[in-house]
XYZ file of C-alpha atoms in Angstrom:
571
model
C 0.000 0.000 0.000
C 2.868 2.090 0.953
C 4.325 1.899 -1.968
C 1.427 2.188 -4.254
C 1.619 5.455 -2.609
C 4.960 6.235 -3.498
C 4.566 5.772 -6.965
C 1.213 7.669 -7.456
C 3.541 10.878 -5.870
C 6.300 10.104 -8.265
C 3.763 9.876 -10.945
C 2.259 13.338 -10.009
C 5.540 14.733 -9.723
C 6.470 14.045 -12.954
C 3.311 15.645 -14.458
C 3.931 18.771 -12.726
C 7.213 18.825 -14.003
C 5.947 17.787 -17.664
C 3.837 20.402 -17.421
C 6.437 23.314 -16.412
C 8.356 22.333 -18.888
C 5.656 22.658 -21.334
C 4.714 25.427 -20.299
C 8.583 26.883 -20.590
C 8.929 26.065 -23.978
C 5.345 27.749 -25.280
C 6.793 30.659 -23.164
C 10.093 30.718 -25.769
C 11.871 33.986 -26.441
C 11.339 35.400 -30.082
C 13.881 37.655 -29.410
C 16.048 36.582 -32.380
C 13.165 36.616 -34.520
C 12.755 39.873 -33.708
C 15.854 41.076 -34.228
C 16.004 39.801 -37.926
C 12.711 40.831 -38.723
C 13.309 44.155 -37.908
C 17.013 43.957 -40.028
C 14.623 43.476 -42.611
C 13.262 46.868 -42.071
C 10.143 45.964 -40.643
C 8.380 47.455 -37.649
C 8.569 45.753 -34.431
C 5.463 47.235 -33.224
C 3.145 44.246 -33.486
C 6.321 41.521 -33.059
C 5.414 39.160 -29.688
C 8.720 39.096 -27.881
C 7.743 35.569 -26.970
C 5.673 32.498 -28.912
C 2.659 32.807 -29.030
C -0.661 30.051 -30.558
C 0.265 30.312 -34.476
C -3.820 28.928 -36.026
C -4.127 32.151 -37.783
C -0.989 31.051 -40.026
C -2.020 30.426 -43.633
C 1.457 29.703 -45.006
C 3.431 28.480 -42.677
C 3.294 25.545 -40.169
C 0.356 26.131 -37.488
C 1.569 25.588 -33.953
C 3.391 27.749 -31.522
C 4.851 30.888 -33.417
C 6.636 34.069 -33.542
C 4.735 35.673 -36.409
C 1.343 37.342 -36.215
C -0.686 37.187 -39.163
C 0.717 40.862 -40.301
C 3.743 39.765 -40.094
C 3.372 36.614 -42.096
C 1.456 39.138 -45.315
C 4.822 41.537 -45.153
C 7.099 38.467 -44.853
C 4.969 36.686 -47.900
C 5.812 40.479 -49.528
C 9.273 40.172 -48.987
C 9.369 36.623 -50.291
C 7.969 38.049 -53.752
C 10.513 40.821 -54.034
C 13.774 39.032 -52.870
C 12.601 36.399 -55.166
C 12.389 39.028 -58.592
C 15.729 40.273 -57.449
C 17.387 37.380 -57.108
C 16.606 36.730 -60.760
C 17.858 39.975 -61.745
C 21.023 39.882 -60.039
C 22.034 36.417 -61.102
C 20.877 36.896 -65.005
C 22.864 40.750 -64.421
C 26.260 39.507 -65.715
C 24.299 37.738 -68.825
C 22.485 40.545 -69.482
C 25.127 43.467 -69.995
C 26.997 41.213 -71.832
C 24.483 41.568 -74.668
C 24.197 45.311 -73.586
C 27.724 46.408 -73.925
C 29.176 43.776 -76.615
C 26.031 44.701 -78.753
C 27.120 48.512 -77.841
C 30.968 48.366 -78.951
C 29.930 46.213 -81.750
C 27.619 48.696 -83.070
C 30.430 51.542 -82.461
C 33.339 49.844 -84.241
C 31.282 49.059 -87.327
C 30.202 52.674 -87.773
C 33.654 54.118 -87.165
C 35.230 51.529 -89.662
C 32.698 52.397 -92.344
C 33.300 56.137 -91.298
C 36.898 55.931 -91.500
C 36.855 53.572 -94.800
C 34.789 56.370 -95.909
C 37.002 59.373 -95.361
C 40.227 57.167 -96.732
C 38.450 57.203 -99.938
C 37.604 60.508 -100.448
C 40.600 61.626 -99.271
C 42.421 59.013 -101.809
C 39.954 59.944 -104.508
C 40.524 63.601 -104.294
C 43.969 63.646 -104.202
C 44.508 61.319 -107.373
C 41.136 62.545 -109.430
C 41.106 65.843 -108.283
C 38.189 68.159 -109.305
C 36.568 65.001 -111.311
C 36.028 63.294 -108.549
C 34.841 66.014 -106.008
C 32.487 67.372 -108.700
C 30.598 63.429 -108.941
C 31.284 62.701 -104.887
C 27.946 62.060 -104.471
C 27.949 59.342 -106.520
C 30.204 57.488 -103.731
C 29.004 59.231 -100.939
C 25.309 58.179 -101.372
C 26.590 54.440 -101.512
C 28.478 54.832 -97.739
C 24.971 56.267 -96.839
C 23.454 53.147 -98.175
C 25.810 50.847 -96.554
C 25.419 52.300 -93.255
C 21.265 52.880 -93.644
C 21.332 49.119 -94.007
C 23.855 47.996 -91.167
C 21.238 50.340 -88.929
C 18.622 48.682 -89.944
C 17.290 50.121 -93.159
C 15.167 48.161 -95.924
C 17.861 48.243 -97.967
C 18.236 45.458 -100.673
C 22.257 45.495 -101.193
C 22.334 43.756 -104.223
C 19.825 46.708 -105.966
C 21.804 49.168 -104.071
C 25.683 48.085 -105.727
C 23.930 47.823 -108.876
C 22.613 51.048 -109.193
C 26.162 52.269 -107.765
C 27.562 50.856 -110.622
C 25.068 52.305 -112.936
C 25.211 55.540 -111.412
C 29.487 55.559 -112.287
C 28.713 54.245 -115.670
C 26.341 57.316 -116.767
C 29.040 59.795 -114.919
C 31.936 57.860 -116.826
C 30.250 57.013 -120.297
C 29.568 61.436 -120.211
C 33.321 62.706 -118.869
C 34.535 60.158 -121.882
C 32.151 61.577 -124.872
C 32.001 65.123 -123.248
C 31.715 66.268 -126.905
C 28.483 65.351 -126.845
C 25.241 66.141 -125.144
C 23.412 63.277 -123.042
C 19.516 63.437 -121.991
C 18.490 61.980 -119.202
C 16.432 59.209 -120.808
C 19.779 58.536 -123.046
C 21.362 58.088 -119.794
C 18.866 55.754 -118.586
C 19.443 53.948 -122.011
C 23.401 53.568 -121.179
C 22.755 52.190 -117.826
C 20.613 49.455 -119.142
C 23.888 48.367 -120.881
C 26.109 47.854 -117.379
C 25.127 43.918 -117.407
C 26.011 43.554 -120.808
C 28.538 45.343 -121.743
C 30.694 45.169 -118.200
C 32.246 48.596 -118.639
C 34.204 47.632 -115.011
C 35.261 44.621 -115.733
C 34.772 41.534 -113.135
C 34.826 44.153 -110.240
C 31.608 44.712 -109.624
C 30.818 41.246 -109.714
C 33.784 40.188 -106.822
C 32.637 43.244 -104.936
C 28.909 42.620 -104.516
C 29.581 39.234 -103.572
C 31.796 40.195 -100.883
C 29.870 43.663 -99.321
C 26.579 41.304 -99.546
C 28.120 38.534 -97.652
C 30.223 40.670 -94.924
C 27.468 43.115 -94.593
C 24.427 40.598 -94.037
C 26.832 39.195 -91.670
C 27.680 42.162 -89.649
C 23.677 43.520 -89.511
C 22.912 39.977 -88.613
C 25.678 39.291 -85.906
C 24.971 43.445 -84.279
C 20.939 42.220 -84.622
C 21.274 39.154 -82.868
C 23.090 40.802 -79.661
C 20.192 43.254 -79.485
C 17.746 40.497 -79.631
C 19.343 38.817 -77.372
C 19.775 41.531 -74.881
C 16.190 42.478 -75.091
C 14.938 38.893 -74.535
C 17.007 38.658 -71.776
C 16.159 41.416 -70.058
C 12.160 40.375 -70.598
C 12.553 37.364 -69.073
C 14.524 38.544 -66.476
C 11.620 40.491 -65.119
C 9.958 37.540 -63.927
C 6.594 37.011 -63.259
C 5.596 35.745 -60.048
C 2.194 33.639 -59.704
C 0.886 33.018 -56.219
C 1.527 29.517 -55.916
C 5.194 30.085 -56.473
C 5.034 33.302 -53.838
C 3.110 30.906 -51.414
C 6.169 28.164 -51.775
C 9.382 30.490 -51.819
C 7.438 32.147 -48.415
C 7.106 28.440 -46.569
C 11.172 28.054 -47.830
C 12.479 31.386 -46.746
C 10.574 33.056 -43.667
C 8.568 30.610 -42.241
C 11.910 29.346 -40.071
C 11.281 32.920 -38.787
C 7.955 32.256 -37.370
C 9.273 28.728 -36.046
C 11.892 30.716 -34.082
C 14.623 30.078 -36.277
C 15.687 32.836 -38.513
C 19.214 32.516 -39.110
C 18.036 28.246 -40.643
C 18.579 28.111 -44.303
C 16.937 25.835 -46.452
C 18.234 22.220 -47.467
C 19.793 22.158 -50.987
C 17.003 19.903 -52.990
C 14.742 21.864 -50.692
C 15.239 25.365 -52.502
C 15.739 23.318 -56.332
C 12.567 22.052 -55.888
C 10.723 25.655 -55.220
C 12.803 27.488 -57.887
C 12.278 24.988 -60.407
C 8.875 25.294 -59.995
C 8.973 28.593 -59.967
C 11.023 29.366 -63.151
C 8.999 26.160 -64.906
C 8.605 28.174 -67.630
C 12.148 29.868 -68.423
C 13.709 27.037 -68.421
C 11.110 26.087 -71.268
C 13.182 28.747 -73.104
C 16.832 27.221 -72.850
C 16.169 24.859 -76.267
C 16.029 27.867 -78.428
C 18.285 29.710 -76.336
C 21.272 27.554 -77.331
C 20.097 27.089 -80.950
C 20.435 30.777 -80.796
C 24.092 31.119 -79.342
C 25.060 28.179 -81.252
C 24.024 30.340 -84.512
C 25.608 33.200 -83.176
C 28.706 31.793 -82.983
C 28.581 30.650 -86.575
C 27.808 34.106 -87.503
C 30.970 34.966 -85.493
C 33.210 32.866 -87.288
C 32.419 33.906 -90.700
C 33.047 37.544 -89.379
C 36.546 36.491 -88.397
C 36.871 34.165 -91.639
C 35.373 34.283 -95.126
C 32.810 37.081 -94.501
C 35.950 39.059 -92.726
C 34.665 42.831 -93.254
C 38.154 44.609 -93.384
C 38.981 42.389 -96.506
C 36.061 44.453 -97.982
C 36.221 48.166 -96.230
C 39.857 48.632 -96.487
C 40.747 47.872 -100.463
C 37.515 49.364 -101.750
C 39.000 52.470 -102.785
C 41.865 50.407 -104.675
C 38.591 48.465 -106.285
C 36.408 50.856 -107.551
C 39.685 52.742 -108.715
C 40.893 49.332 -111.025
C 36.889 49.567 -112.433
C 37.254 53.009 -113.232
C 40.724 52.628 -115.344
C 38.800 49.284 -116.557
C 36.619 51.745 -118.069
C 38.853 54.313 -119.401
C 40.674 51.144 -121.504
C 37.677 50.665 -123.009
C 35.465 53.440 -123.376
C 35.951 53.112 -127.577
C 34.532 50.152 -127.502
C 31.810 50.781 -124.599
C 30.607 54.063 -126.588
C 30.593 52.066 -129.782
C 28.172 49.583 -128.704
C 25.745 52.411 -126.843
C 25.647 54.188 -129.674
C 24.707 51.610 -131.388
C 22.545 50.478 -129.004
C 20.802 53.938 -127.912
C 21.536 55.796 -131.101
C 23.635 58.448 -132.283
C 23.953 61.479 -129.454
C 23.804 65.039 -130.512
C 27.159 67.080 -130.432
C 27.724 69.715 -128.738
C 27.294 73.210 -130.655
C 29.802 75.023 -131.772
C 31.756 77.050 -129.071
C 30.047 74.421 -126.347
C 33.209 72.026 -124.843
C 34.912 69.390 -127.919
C 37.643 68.039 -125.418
C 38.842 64.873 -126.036
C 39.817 61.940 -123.141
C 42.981 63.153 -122.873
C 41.749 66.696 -122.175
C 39.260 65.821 -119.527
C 41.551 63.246 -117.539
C 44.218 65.671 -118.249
C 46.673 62.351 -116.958
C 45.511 62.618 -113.572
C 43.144 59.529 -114.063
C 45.299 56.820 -113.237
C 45.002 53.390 -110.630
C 47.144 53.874 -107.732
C 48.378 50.951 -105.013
C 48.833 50.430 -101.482
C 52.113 52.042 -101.712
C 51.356 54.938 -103.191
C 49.205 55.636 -99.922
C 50.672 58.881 -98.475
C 51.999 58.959 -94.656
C 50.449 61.983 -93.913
C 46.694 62.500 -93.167
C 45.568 60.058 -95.288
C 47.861 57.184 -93.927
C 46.817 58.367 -90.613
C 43.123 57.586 -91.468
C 44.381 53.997 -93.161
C 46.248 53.649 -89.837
C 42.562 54.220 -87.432
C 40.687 51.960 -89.678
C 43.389 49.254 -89.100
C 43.450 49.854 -85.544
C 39.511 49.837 -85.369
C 39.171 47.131 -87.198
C 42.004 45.064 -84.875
C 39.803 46.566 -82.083
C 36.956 45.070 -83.020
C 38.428 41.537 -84.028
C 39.683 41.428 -80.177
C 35.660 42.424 -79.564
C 34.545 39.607 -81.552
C 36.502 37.496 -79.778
C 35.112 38.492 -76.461
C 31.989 38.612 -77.798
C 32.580 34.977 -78.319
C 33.528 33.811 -74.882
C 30.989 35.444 -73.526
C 28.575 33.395 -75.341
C 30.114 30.115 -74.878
C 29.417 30.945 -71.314
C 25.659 32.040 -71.489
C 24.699 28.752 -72.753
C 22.498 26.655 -70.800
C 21.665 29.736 -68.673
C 17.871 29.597 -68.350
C 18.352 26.029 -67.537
C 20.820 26.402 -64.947
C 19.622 29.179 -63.172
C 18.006 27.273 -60.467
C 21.248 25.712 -59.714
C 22.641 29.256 -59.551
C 20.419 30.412 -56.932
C 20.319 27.974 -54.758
C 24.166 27.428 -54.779
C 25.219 25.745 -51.970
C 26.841 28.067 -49.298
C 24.987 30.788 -51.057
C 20.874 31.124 -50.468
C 20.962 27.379 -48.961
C 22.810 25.113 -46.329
C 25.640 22.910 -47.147
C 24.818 20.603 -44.098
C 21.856 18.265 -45.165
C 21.102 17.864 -41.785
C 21.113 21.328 -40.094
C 18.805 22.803 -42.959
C 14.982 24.108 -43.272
C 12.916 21.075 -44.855
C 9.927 23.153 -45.061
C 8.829 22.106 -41.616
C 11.654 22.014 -39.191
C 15.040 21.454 -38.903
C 16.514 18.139 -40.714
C 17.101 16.350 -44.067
C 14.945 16.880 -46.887
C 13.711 13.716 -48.763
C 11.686 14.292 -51.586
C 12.989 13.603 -54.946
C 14.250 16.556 -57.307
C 12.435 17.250 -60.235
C 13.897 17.957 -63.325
C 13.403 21.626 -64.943
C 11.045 22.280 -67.465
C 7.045 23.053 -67.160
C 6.129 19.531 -67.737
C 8.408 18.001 -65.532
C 6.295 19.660 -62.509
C 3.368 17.529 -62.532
C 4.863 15.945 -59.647
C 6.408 18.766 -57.904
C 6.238 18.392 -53.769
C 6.388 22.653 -53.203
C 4.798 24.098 -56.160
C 1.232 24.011 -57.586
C 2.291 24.527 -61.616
C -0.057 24.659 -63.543
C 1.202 22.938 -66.537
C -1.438 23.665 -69.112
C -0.910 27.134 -69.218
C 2.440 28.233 -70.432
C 3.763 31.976 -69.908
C 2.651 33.811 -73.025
C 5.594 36.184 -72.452
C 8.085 33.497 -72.705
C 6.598 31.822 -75.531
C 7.013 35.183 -77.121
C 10.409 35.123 -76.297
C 10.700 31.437 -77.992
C 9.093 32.822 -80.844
C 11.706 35.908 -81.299
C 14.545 33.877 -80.746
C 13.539 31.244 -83.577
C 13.167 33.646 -86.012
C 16.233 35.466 -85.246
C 17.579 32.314 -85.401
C 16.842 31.484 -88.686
C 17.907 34.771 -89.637
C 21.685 33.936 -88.630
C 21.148 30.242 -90.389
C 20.816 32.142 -93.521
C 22.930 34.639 -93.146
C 25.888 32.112 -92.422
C 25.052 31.111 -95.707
C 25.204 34.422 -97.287
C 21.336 34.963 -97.632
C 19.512 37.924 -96.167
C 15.930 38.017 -94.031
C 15.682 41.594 -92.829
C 13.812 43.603 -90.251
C 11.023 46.043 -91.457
C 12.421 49.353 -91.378
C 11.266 51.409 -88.893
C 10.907 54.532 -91.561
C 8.801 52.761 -93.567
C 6.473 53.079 -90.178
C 6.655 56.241 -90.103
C 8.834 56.484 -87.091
C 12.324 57.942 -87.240
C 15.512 56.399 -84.935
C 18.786 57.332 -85.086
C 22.504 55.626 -84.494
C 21.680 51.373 -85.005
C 18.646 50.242 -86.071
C 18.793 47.876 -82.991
C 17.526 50.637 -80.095
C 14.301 48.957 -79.381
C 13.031 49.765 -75.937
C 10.720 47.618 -73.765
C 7.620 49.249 -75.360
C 8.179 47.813 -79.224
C 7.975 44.653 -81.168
C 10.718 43.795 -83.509
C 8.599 42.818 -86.480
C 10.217 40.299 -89.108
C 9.757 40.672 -93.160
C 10.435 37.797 -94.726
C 12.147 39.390 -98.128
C 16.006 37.765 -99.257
C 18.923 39.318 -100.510
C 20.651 36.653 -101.610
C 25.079 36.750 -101.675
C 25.148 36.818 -105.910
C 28.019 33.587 -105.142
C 25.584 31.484 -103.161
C 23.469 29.230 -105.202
C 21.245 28.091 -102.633
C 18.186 26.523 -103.605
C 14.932 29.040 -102.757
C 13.326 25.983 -101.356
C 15.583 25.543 -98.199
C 15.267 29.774 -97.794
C 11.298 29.125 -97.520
C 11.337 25.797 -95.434
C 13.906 27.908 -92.893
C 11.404 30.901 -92.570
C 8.228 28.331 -92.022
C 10.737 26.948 -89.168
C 10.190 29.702 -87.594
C 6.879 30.364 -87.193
C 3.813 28.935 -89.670
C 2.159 31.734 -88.869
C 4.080 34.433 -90.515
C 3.748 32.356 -93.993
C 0.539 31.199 -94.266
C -1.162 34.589 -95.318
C 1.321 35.291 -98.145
C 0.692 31.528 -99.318
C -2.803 31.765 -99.657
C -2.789 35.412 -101.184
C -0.316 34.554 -103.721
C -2.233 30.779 -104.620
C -5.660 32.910 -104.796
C -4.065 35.519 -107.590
C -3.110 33.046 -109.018
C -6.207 31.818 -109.659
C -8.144 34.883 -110.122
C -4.939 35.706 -113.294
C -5.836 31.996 -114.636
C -9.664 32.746 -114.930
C -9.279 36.181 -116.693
C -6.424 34.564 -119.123
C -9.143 31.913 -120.085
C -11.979 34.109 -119.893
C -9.906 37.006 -122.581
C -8.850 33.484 -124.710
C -12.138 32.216 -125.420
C -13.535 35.686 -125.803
């Protein structure tokens, strides 16, 4: 009996000291809790300095707590922003590489076209003399040309060097038959002849294939960082659904309101969340790396075959060999456009009866490399071999820094939660999501399909972002923009002047607010012979959508021409 007694006391006192301890561990201090909420620079007005009953939780575990409901909204706040920042700051190094490559780019180009335009009309002037400076616009107006395409300008190149050509041949065919007087529809006559008769020789052939080539290259190459840069910094801005807030919340600040606000999340823990979260971007690393893997093509035909200083520097020397090409055969030229246009009218009497001699006056002569003077004008031949060594280095760069950016969208996750970094390195001293210990649920794999099965985020997975599919689409066509012009072929922008709307310096300054639109219209390098077929399959590649209306208009006229041309026959 006695010691039935005993043990009913030792029983008691064991509940009484359950129960103080119970009670001393509801009664724990929040003091830490406090101290990083308010680091965060949150008020500490409504903060309990002890736990206190945590039911009114929606987010994170219910059960004794150091977070009122206010604090649990601001804290779900904070998730949301730390969350778009993070983004930011690890895409930041991507980002301005696209921002200031596709900046010195742009600059080097437009100073080498400046300077290769200031060597020749320096060169010109001081061998042709008053000849030349009375038809400079003639070569002036086809610098323009070259640099209102490079900027974006619906230029077709191919049209443009042609009507160069025909534009020297009505300036040329006149200076050599100044006896006689030209109209302007005999002028139009002689140009017609420029195909057939190839005053210049094989020059103007060599030349447009190289300026077509080097120059789609360039556009395409100065085009592609701006695309990329803009894309880049769209999906950057990321856009946050609830579910995703709801998870990154229960992952970062809900070891606040369990007391513990210096616990950082496990490892698989965090890739789990921000997969979820950036389901979608990663949905964009596919074409992504298509993308870089075309620029880099386009890269090494800039440093190869396509190289653009084997085409700026010598063009003076060029269109000075067509030009003597000319003079050796402007009896022969003039015979077969008179014959061709007819007989012109002589001058009157006391009107100008100089001969060739007379108007060249000897000063119309080829010169070479080293007749280049050392004074101003081998200066300027100096800058434009220093830019263009300048920019080679940039390419180079340029290329690195791509190497590196692929896979980004993919990685990303990995990025941010980086051991040591945003999560714990010890497995088993880390937030699981609802205390302190390992974390066992399986890693998903990136990608918005692969989070059916995702333990921390509700995805929905059958609504994809429209902004990143966007982002897919603008990145396949540019894509297939740099496919063809590795190959020489051209698919250019619509030109923002044809709009309406005037820009200045590249045509790649597209803010936020606009939409690069995409004309399907070729310039094709006159040296490629690539079949028209693969140029059309490449564009519907990119999009269906931005062929089938053309299709179906050109297949209607078609029709509607076949019923009149029947309808006029058996009339």
């Amino acid at each position: 009996m006695c010691a039935m007694w005993r043990l009913q006391v030792a029983f008691c006192t064991l509940s009484v000291l359950s129960v103080s301890s119970g009670g001393e561990s509801k009664a724990r201090s929040c003091s830490d809790v406090r101290q990083a909420y308010n680091a965060k620079g949150f008020s500490l007005v409504n903060a309990p300095h002890q736990e206190i009953s945590g039911e009114h939780l929606r987010v994170c575990p219910q059960g004794y707590t150091c977070c009122t409901s206010e604090m649990e909204d601001k804290l779900h706040q904070q998730s949301k922003l730390e969350f778009e920042n993070i983004v930011e700051e690890s895409s930041h190094n991507m980002r301005t590489t696209f921002v200031s490559r596709h900046k010195k780019f742009d600059e080097f180009f437009l100073e080498l076209l400046d300077n290769s335009e200031k060597s020749l009309n320096t060169m010109f002037t001081r061998t042709y003399g008053k000849l030349y400076m009375r038809n400079s616009e003639v070569f002036q107006d086809l610098f323009t040309e070259l640099k209102r395409y490079y900027t974006g300008g619906n230029v077709n190149l191919e049209e443009m060097l042609n009507d160069f050509w025909s534009r020297l041949l009505e300036r040329m065919f006149q200076l050599l038959n100044s006896q006689y007087h030209f109209t302007e529809d005999y002028l139009e006559c002689v140009s017609k002849y420029t195909d057939q008769l190839k005053p210049f020789g094989d020059v103007p052939r060599k030349l447009k294939a190289q300026v077509t080539r080097a120059f789609i290259a360039a556009r395409t190459f100065v085009q592609g960082l701006m695309v990329g840069r803009e894309v880049a910094n769209r999906v950057a801005k990321v856009n946050v659904n609830p579910a995703c807030i709801k998870a990154l919340t229960k992952m970062l600040y809900c070891p606040y309101c369990r007391g513990l606000p210096g616990l950082k999340p496990c490892h698989n823990y965090c890739h789990n969340v921000i997969r979820g979260c950036l389901a979608n971007q990663a949905d964009l690393d596919t074409e992504w790396n298509l993308f870089i893997d075309s620029m880099l093509l386009v890269a090494d035909r800039l440093e190869g075959p396509f190289n653009i200083e084997a085409v700026i520097q010598p063009i003076d020397i060029k269109i000075s060999e067509a030009i003597m090409t000319m003079q050796d055969n402007s009896m022969q030229v003039s015979a077969k456009v008179f014959q061709g246009c007819g007989q012109p009218t002589p001058l009157g009497k006391g009107r100008s009866t100089r001969g060739i001699s007379d108007v060249f006056s000897g000063r119309f002569r080829p010169y070479t490399p080293e007749e280049r003077p050392t004074t101003a004008v081998g200066t300027s031949l100096e800058r434009l071999r220093v830019v263009w060594r300048t920019m080679q280095h940039s390419v180079i760069d340029i290329k690195v820094k791509l190497k590196e950016s692929r896979r980004f969208w993919s990685k990303l996750p990995d990025d941010i939660c980086a051991r040591g970094k945003l999560t714990e390195s010890d497995e088993e001293q880390c937030w699981n999501s609802h205390g302190k210990g390992r974390y066992f649920p399986e890693v998903v794999k990136e990608g918005l399909t692969n989070q059916l099965n995702n333990p921390e985020v509700d995805v929905d997975i059958t609504r994809p972002d429209t902004l990143i599919r966007q982002q897919i689409m603008a990145l396949r066509v540019m894509t297939n923009k740099l496919k063809n012009a590795y190959n020489g072929n051209d698919i250019y922008f619509q030109d923002a002047s044809d709009e309406g709307s005037s820009s200045s310096g590249s045509g790649s300054e597209c803010t936020d607010g606009c939409t690069t639109e995409f004309i399907f219209l070729t310039t094709k390098a006159p040296e490629i012979r690539a079949d028209k077929s693969d140029v059309h399959a490449a564009a519907a590649a990119a999009g269906k959508s931005f062929c089938r209306g053309p299709s179906t208009l050109l297949v209607l006229s078609s029709l509607v021409f076949l019923l009149w041309a029947m309808q006029t026959h058996w009339r």
